Structure formats: structure tokens, C-alpha cells
PDB file of C-alpha atoms in Angstrom:
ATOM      1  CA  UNK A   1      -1.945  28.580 -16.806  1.00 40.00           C
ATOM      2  CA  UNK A   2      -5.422  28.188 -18.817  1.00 63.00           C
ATOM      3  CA  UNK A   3      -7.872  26.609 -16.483  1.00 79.00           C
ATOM      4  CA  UNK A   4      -9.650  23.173 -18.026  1.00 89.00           C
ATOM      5  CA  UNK A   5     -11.567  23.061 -20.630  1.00 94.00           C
ATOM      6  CA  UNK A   6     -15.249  22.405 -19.741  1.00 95.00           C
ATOM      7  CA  UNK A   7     -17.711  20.955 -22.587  1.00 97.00           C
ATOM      8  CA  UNK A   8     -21.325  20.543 -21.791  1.00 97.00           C
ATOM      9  CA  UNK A   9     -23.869  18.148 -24.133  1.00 96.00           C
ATOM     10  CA  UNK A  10     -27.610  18.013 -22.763  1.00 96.00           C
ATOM     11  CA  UNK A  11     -30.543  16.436 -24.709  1.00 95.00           C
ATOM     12  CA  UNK A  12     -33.294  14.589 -24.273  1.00 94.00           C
ATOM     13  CA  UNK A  13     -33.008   9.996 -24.089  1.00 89.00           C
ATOM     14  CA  UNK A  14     -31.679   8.478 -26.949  1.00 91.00           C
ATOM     15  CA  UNK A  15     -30.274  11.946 -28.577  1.00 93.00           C
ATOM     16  CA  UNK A  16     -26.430  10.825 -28.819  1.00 92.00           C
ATOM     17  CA  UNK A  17     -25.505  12.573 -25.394  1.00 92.00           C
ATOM     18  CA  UNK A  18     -23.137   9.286 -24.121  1.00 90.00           C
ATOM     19  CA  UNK A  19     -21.616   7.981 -27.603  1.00 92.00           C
ATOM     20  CA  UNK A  20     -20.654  10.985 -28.305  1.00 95.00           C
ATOM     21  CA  UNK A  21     -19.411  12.500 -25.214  1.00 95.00           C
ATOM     22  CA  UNK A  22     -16.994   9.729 -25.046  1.00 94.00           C
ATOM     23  CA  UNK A  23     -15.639  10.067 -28.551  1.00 95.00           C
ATOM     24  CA  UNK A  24     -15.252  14.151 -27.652  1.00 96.00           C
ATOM     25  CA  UNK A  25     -13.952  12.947 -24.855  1.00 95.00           C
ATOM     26  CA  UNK A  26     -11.154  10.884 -26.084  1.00 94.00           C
ATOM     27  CA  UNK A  27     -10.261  13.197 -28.854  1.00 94.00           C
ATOM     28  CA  UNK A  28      -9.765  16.266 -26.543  1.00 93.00           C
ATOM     29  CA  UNK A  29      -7.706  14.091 -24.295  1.00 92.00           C
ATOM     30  CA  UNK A  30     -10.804  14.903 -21.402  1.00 93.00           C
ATOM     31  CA  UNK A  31     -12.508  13.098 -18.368  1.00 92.00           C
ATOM     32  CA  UNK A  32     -15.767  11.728 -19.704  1.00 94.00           C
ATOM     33  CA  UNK A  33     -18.516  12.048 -17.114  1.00 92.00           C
ATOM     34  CA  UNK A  34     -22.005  10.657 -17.615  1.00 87.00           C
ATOM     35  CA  UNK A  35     -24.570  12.448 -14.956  1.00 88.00           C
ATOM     36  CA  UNK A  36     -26.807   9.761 -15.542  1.00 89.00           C
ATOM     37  CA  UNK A  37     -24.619   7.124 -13.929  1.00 93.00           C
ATOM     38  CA  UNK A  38     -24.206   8.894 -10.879  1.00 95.00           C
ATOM     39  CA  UNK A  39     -27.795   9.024 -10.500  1.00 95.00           C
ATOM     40  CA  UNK A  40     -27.728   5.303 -10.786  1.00 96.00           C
ATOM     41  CA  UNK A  41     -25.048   4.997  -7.945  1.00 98.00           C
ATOM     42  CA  UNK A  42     -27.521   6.656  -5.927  1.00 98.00           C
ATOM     43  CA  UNK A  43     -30.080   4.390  -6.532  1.00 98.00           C
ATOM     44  CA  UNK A  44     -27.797   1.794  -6.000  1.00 98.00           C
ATOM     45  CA  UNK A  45     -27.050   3.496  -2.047  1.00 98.00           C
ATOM     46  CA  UNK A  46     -30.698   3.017  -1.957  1.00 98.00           C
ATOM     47  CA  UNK A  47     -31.372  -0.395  -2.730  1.00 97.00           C
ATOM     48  CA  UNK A  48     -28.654  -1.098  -0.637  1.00 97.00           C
ATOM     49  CA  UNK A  49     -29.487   0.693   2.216  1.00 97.00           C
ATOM     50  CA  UNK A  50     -32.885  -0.621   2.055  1.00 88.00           C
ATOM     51  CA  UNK A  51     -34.564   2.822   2.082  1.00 92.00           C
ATOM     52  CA  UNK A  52     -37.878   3.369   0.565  1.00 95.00           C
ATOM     53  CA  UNK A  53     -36.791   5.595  -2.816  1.00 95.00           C
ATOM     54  CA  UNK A  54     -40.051   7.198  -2.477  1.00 94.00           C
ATOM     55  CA  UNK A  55     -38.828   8.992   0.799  1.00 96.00           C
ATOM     56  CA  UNK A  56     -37.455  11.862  -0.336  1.00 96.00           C
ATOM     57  CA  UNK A  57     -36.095  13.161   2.985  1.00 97.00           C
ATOM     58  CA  UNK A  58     -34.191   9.597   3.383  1.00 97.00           C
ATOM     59  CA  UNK A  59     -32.939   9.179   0.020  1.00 97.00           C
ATOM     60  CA  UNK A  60     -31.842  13.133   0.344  1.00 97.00           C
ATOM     61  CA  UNK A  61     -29.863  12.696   3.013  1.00 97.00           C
ATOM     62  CA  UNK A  62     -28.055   9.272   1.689  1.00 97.00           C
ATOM     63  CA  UNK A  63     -27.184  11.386  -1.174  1.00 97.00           C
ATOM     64  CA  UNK A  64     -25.657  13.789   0.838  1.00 97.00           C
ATOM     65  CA  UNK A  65     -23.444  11.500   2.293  1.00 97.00           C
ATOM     66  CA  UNK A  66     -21.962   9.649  -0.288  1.00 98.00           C
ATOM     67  CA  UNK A  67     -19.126  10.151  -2.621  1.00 97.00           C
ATOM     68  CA  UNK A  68     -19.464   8.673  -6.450  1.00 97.00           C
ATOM     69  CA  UNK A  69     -16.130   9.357  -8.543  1.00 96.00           C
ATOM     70  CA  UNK A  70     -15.469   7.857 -11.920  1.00 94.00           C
ATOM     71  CA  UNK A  71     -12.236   7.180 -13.577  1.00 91.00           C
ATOM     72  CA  UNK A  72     -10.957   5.785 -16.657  1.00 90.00           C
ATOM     73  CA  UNK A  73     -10.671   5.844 -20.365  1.00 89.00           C
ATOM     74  CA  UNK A  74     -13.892   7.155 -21.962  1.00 90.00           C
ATOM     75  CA  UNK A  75     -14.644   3.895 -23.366  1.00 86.00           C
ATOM     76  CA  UNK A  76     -14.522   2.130 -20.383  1.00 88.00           C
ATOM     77  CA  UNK A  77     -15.338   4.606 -17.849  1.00 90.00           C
ATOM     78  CA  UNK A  78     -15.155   3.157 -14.043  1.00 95.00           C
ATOM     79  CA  UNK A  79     -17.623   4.471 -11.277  1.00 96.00           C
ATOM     80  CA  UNK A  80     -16.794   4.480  -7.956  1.00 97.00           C
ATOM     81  CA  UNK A  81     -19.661   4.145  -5.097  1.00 98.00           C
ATOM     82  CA  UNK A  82     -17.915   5.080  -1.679  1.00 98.00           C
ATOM     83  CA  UNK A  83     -14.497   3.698  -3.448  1.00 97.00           C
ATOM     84  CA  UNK A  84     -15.999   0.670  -4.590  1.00 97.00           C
ATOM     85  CA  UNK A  85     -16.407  -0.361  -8.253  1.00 98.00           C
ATOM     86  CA  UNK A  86     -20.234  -0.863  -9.146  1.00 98.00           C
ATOM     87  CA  UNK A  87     -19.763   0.219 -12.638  1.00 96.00           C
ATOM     88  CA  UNK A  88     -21.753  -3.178 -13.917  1.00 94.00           C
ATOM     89  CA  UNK A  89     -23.974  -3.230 -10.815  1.00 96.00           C
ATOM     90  CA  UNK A  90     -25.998   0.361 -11.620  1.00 96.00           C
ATOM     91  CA  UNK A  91     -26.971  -1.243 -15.493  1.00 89.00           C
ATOM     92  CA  UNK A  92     -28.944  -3.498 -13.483  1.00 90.00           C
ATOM     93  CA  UNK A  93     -32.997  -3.109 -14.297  1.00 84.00           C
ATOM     94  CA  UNK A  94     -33.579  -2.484 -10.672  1.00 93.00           C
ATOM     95  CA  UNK A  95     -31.131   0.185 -10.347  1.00 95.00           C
ATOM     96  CA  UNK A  96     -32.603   1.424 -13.536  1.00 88.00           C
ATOM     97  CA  UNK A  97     -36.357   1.396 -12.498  1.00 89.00           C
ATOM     98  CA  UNK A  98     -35.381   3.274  -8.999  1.00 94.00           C
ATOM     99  CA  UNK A  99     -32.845   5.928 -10.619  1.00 94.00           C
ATOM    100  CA  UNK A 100     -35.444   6.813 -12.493  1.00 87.00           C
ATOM    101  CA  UNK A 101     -37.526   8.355  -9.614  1.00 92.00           C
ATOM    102  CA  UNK A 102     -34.816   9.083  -7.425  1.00 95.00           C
ATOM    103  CA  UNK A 103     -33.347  11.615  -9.476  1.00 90.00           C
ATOM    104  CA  UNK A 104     -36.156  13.329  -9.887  1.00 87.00           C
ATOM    105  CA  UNK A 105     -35.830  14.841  -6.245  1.00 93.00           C
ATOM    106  CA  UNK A 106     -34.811  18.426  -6.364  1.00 92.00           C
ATOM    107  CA  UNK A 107     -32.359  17.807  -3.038  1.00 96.00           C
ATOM    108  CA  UNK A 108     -30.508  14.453  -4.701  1.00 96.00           C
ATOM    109  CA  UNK A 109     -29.767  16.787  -7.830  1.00 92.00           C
ATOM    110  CA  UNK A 110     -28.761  19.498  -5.750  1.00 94.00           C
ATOM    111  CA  UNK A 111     -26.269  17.103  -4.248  1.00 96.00           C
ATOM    112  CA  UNK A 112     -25.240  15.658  -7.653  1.00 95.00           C
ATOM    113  CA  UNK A 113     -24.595  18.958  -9.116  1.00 94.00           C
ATOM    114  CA  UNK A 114     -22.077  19.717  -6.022  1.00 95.00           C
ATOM    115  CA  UNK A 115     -20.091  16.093  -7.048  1.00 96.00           C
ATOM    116  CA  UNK A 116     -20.593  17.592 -10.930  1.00 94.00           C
ATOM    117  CA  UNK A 117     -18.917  20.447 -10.229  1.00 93.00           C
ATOM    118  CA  UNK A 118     -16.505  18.720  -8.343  1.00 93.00           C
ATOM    119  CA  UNK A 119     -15.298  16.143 -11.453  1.00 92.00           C
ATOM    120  CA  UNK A 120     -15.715  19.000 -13.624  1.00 91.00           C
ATOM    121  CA  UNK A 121     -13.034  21.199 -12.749  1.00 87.00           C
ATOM    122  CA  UNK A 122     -10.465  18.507 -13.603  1.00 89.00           C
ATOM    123  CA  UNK A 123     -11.005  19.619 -17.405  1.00 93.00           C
ATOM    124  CA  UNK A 124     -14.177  17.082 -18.760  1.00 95.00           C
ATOM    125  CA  UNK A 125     -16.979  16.152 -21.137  1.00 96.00           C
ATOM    126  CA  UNK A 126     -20.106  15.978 -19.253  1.00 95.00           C
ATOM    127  CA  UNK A 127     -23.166  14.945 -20.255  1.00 91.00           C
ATOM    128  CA  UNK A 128     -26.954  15.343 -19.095  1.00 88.00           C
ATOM    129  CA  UNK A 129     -30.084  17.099 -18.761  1.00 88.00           C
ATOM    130  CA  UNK A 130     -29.250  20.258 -16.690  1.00 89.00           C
ATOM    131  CA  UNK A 131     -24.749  20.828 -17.369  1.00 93.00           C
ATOM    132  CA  UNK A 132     -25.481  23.565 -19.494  1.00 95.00           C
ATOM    133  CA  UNK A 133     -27.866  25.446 -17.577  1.00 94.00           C
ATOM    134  CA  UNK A 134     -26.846  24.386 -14.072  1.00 92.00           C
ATOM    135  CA  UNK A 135     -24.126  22.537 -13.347  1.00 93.00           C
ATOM    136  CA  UNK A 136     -21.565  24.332 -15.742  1.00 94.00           C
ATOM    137  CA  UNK A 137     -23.426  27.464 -16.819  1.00 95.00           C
ATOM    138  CA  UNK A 138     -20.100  28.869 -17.602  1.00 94.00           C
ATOM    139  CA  UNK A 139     -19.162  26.040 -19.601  1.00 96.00           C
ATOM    140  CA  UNK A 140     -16.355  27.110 -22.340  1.00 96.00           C
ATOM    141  CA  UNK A 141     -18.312  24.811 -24.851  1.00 97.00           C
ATOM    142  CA  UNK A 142     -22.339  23.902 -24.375  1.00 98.00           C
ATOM    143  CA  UNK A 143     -24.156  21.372 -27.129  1.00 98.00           C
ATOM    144  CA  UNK A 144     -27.668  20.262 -27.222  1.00 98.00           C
ATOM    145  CA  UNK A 145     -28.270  17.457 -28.690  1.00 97.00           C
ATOM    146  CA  UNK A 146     -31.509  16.291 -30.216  1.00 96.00           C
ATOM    147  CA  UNK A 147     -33.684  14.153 -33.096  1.00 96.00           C
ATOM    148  CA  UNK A 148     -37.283  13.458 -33.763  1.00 95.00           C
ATOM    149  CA  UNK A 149     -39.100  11.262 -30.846  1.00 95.00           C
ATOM    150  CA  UNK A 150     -39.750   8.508 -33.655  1.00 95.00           C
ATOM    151  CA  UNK A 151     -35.739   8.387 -34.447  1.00 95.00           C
ATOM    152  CA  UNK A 152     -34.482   8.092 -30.600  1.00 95.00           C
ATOM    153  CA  UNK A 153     -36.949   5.781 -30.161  1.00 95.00           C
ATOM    154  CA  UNK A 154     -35.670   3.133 -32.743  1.00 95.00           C
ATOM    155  CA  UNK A 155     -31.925   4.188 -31.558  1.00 92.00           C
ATOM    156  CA  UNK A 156     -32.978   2.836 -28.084  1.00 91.00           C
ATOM    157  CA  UNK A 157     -34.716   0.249 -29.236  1.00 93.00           C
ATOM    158  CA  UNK A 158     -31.756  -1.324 -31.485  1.00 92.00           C
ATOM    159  CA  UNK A 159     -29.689  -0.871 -27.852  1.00 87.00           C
ATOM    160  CA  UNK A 160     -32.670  -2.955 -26.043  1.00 89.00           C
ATOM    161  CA  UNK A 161     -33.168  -5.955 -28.353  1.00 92.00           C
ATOM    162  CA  UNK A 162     -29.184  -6.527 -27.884  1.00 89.00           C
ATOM    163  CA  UNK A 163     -29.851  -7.349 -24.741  1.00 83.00           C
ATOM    164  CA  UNK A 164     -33.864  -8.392 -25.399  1.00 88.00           C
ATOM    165  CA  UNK A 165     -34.646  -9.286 -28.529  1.00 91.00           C
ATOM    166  CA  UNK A 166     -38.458  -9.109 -27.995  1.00 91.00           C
ATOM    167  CA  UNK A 167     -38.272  -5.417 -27.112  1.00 91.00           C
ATOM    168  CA  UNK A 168     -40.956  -3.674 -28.938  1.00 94.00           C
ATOM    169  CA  UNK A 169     -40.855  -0.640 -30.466  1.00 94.00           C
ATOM    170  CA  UNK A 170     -44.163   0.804 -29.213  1.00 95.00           C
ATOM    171  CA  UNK A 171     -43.071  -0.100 -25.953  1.00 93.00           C
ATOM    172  CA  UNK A 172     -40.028   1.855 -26.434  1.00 93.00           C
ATOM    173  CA  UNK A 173     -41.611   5.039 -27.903  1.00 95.00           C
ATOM    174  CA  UNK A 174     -43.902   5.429 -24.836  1.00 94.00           C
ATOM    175  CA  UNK A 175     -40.623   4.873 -22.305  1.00 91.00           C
ATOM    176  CA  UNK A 176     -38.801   7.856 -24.256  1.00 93.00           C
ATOM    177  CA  UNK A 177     -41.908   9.840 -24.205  1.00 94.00           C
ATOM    178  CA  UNK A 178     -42.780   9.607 -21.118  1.00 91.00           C
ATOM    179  CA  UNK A 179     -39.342  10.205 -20.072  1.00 88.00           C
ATOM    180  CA  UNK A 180     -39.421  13.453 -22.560  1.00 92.00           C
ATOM    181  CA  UNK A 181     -42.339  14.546 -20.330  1.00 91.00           C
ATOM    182  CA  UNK A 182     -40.953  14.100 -16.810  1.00 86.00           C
ATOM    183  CA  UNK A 183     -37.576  15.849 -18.051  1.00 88.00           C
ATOM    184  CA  UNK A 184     -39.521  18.808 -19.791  1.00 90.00           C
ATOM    185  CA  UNK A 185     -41.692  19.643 -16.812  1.00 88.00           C
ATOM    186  CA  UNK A 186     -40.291  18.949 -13.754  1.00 82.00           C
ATOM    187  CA  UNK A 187     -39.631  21.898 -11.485  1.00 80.00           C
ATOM    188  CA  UNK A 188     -36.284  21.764 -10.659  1.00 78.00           C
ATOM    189  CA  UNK A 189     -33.673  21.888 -13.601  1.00 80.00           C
ATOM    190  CA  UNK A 190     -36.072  20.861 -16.436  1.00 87.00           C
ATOM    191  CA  UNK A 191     -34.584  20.159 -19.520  1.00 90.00           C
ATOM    192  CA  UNK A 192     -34.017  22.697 -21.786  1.00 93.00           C
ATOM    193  CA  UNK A 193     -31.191  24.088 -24.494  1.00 95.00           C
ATOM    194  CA  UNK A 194     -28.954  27.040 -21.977  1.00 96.00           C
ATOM    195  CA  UNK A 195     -29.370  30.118 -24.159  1.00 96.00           C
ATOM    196  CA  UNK A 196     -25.609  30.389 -25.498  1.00 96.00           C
ATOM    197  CA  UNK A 197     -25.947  26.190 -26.958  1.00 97.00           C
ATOM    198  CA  UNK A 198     -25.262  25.186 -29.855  1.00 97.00           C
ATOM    199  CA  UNK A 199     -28.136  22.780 -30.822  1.00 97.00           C
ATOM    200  CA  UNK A 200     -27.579  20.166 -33.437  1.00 97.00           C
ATOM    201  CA  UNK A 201     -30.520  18.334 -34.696  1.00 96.00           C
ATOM    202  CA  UNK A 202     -28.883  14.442 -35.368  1.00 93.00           C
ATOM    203  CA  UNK A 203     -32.240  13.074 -37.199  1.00 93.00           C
ATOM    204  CA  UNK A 204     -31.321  11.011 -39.813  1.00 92.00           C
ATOM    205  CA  UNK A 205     -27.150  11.809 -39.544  1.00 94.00           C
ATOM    206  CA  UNK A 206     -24.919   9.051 -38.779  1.00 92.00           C
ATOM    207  CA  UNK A 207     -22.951   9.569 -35.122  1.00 92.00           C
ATOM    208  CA  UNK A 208     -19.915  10.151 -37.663  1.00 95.00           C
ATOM    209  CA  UNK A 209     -21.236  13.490 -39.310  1.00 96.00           C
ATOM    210  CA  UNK A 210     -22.409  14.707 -35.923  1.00 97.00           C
ATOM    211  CA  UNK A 211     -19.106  13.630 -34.252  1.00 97.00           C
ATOM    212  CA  UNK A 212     -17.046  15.764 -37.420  1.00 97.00           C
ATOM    213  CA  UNK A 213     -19.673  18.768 -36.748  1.00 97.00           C
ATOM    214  CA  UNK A 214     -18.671  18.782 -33.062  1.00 97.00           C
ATOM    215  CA  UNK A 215     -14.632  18.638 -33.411  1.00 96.00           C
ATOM    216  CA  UNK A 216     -15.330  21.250 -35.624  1.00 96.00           C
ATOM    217  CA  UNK A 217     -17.302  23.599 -33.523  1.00 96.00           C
ATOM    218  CA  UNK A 218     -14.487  23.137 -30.468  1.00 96.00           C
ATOM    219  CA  UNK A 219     -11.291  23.822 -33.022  1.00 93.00           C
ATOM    220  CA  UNK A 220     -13.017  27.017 -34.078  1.00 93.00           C
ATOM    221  CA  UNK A 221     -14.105  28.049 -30.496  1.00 88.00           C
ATOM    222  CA  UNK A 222     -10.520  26.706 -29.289  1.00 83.00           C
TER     223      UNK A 222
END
């Protein structure tokens, strides 16, 4: 029997990573697991726990202990805190803000990439910063996604005035720079395409062309 099929997609904010790992997803009949949500149930375990996120021995060790699964069609993917459904809670702007500097703490990733690993075997599309270099370096199928700062900017900006509709772009641009920057550099996992990758540059194609490039790439690999 052929073990699952593993397919990693990293890339920077904004580069197509989650609407397109859940179309893969549901074409290849695979788990969909976004990384970056279980970061945010994390932060949620923090806020709830009431422990300073800036404490990285604290927040360490609360990642260590609990368990974040996810379930579900790709589409409507549930995430489990400790067995509990908080897939609404961690879009919340506060789990947001403190996600964003909790999983920058080398032992919380470490932790994360045990649960990763732990989804992954099931057979899964997972998406991120670090699959393709750490989580899954033996991935069967690695992409990197990417566009131009200026284009994943106005992608995440047409997602924020949804919801706001006096998000500003310039506003926007810094957050994904910035972001960019603190991915790039950090010291443990930084972003970066794994070696074997296949990098697809989506500036100025529609998700649909990218989409048709990736079945493409897994029926010839397949």
C-alpha cells in the first residue's frame, strides 16, 4: 500500500498559499491544513490562559501541552482547540495581533511542527512558511508560491475592506512588508523556497491559471 500523498505550498502573505491549498485540496480528495491557524489556536490558549505572549518560556510550555486538530471539508475546514471548536474565535483581531508574535518563538514552532507532522501523515495539503523545508522536507510534491509585494498587497487589501471598508492600501503594504521581513529573517525556519520547489510566480494570473498550472504539475509527478 502507497503511503499518503504529501503536498507542501509555502510563500510569503497574500501569495495564494490558503485559496489554493483548499482547491488542491478538494481536487486530490486530501486533508487541507492551514499552519497558520494552528498558530492562532495557540494564541487563543494564551489569551485564555491569561499568560503574557511575550513570555516565551510560558507560552512554550502551553504549546506543549495542547492538542489543535482540524477536520472537515477544505472549504469549511473545522479547528479543534483541546476538542473544542474555535474555528471563528482565532479570526478574531486579538487572536490575530498575538499569533503574530507568538509564533515567532522557535520552541512554539518546534511544537507545531510535531502536531504538523502529526496531521500530515493522514495524506494532506499543507500550507505555510517552513512545510517544505521543515515540516515535510520529504514532501512528494513542494510549491512556492509568490507575486510582487505591490500585488499581495492589493489581494489583502480587497480581503480587508470586506470586512473594513476604510482599510487603506498603504496601511496594508507596510503590514505585508513588515511581515515579509520578520518571515525572511528570523532565525528559526525563515522563509525560504526548499531547494527541490517548484516556484510559481502568480503576479498578474488569475487563481484559475495558477490552480490549472498546479493540477498539472501533480498529474505529471503522480
Amino acid at each position: 500500500m502507497s503511503s499518503p500523498l504529501i503536498i507542501a505550498i509555502d510563500g510569503p502573505s497574500a501569495s495564494g498559499k490558503s485559496t489554493l491549498g483548499r482547491t488542491l485540496a478538494r481536487e486530490l480528495g486530501l486533508l487541507y491544513i492551514d499552519t497558520g491557524s494552528m498558530y492562532r489556536a495557540v494564541a487563543l490558549a494564551v489569551i485564555e490562559s491569561s499568560a503574557n505572549e511575550r513570555d516565551d518560556l510560558a507560552v512554550s510550555s502551553l504549546a506543549e501541552r495542547i492538542k489543535i486538530d482540524m477536520a472537515g471539508d477544505p472549504d469549511s475546514l473545522t479547528v479543534f482547540l483541546d476538542g473544542r471548536d474555535v474555528t471563528g474565535r482565532i479570526r478574531d483581531e486579538d487572536v490575530t495581533h498575538v499569533a503574530s508574535i507568538v509564533s515567532t518563538i522557535p520552541a512554539v514552532r518546534r511544537a507545531m511542527v510535531r502536531q504538523q507532522r502529526e496531521l500530515g501523515r493522514r495524506g494532506a495539503v499543507m500550507n505555510g512558511r517552513d512545510i517544505g523545508t521543515v515540516v515535510f522536507p520529504d514532501a512528494d510534491i513542494k510549491f512556492f508560491l509568490d507575486a510582487s509585494v505591490k500585488e499581495r498587497a492589493e489581494r489583502r487589501l480587497a480581503e480587508e475592506r470586506a470586512i473594513n471598508p476604510d482599510a487603506r492600501y498603504e496601511q496594508t503594504l507596510s503590514d505585508i512588508t513588515d511581515r515579509d521581513r520578520r518571515d525572511t529573517t528570523r532565525e528559526d525556519s525563515p522563509l525560504v523556497a526548499a531547494a527541490d520547489a517548484i516556484v510559481i510566480d502568480s503576479s498578474g494570473k488569475s487563481i484559475a491559471e495558477v490552480f490549472r498550472e498546479m493540477v498539472n504539475i501533480v498529474k505529471e509527478k503522480l
